[in-house]
CSV table of C-alpha atoms in Angstrom, one decimal:
chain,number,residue,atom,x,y,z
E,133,UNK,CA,9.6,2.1,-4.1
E,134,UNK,CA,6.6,2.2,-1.7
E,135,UNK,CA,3.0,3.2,-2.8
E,136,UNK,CA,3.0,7.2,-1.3
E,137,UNK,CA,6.2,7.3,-3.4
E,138,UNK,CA,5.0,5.5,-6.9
E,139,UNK,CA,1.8,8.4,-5.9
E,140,UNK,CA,4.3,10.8,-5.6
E,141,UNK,CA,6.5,10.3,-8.8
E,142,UNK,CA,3.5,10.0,-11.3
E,143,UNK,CA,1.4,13.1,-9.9
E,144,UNK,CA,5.0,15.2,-9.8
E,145,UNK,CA,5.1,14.2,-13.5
E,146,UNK,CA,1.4,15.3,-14.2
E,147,UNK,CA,2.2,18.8,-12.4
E,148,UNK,CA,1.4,22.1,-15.2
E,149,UNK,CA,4.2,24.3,-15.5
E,150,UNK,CA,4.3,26.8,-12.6
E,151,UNK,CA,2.1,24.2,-10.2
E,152,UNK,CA,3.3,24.0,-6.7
E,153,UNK,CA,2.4,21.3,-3.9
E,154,UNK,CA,0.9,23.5,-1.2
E,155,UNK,CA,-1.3,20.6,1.4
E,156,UNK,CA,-1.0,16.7,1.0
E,157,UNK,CA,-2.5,13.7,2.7
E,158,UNK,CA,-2.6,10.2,2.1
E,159,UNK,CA,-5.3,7.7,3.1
E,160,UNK,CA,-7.5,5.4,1.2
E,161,UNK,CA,-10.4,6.5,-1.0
E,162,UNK,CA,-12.8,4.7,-3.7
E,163,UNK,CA,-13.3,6.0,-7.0
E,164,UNK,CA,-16.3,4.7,-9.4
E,165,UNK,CA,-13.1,5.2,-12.6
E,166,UNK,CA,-11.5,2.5,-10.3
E,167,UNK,CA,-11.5,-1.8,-11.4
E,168,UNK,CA,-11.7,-2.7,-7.5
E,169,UNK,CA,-14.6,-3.1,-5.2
E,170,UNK,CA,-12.3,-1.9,-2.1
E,171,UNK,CA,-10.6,1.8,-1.2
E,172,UNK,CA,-6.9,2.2,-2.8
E,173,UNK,CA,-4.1,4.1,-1.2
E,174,UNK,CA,-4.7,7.6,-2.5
E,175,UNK,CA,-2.7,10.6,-2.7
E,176,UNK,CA,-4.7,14.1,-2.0
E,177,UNK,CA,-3.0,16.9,-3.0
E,178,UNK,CA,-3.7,20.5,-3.2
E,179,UNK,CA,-1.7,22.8,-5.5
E,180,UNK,CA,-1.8,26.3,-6.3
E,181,UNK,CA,-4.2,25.8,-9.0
E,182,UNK,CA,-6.4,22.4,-8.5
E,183,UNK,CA,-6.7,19.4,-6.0
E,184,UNK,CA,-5.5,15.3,-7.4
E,185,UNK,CA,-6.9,12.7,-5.8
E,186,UNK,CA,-4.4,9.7,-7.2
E,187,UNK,CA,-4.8,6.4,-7.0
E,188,UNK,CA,-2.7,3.3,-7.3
E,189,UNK,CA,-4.4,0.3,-8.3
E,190,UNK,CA,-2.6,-3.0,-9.6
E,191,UNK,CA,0.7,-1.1,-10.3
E,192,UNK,CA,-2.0,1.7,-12.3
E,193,UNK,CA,-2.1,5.0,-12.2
E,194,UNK,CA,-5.8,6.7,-11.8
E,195,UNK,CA,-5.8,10.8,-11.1
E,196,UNK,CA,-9.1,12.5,-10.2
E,197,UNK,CA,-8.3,17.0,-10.7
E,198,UNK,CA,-10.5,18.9,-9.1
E,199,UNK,CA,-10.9,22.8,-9.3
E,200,UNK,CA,-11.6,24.9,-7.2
E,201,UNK,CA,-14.4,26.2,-7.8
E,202,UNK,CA,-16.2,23.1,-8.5
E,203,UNK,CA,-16.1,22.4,-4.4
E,204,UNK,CA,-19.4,23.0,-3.0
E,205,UNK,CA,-18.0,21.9,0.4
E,206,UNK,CA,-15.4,20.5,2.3
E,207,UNK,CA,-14.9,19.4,5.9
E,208,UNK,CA,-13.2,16.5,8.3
E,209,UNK,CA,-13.6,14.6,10.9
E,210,UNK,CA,-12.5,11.5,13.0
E,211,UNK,CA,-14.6,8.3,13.4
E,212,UNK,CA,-14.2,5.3,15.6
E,213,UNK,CA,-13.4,2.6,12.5
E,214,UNK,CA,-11.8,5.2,9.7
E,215,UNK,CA,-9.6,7.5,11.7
E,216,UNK,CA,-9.3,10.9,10.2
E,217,UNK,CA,-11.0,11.7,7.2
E,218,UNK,CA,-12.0,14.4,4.9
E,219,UNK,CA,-15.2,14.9,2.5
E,220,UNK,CA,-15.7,17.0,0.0
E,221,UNK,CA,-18.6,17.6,-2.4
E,222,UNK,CA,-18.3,18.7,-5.9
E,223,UNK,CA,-21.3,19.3,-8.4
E,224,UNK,CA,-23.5,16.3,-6.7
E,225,UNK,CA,-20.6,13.9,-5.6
E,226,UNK,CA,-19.3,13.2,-2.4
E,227,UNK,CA,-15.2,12.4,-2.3
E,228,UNK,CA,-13.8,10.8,0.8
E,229,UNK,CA,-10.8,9.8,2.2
E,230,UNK,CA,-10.4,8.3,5.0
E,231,UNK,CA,-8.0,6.6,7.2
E,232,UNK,CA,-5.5,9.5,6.6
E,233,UNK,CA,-2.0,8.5,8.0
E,234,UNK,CA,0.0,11.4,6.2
E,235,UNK,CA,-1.2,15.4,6.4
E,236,UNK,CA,-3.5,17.2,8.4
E,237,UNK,CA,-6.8,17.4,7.3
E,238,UNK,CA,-7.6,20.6,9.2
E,239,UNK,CA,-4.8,22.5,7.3
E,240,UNK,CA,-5.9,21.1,4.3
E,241,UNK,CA,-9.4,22.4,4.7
E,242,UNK,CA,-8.4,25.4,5.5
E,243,UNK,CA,-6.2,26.2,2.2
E,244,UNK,CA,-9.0,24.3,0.3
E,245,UNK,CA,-11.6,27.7,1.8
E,246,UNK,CA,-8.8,30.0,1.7
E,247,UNK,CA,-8.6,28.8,-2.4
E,248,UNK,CA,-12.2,29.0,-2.9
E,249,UNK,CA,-13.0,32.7,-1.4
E,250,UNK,CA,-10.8,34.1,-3.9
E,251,UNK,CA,-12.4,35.3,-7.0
E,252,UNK,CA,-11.4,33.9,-10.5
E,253,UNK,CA,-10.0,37.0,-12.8
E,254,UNK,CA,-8.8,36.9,-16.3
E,255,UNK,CA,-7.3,39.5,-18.5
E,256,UNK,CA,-9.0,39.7,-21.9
């Protein structure tokens, strides 16, 4: 089984009830909860309730969720050296991944500012 796959299987496994895969891509991207000084192969997904950024380090599984509303920004680009990449900043953080070989950054910014424009309601 290849690394996007192992991604695949343990985040498909960590999914709530009711949580659908709406945009994907896969690059590489460092995170400080990560034993290696390098970028793993990441998984980026954005579901209809929170983003994962997973990780597979050393046959480990490391999951980063992100809500929503927590994104202060979020946008992509191509550079020379790294390809595609997206960024996006949360509460004093900056995530990136770059390289991207899988998805399309552009669609997955735009369902990432589609997701954050609509209001949170609850029923009490």
């Amino acid at each position: 089984m290849g690394t996007i796959q192992q991604l695949e299987h343990y985040l498909l496994l960590k999914l709530a009830h009711g949580e659908t895969i709406m945009e994907y891509m896969y690059g590489l991207h460092a995170n400080e909860n990560i034993p290696s000084l390098f970028k793993a192969s990441s998984l980026i997904v954005a579901t209809n309730a929170r983003i994962y950024i997973c990780s597979l380090v050393e046959e480990n599984f490391y999951c980063e969720e992100i809500s929503y509303c927590d994104i202060q920004a979020i946008y992509h680009r191509e550079r020379n050296l790294s390809g595609k990449e997206s960024i996006i900043f949360i509460k004093e953080k900056r995530l990136t991944i770059s390289h991207i070989e899988e998805g399309c950054p552009v669609k997955f910014m735009q369902y990432v500012l589609k997701k954050r424009q609509k209001p949170f309601s609850t029923t009490a």
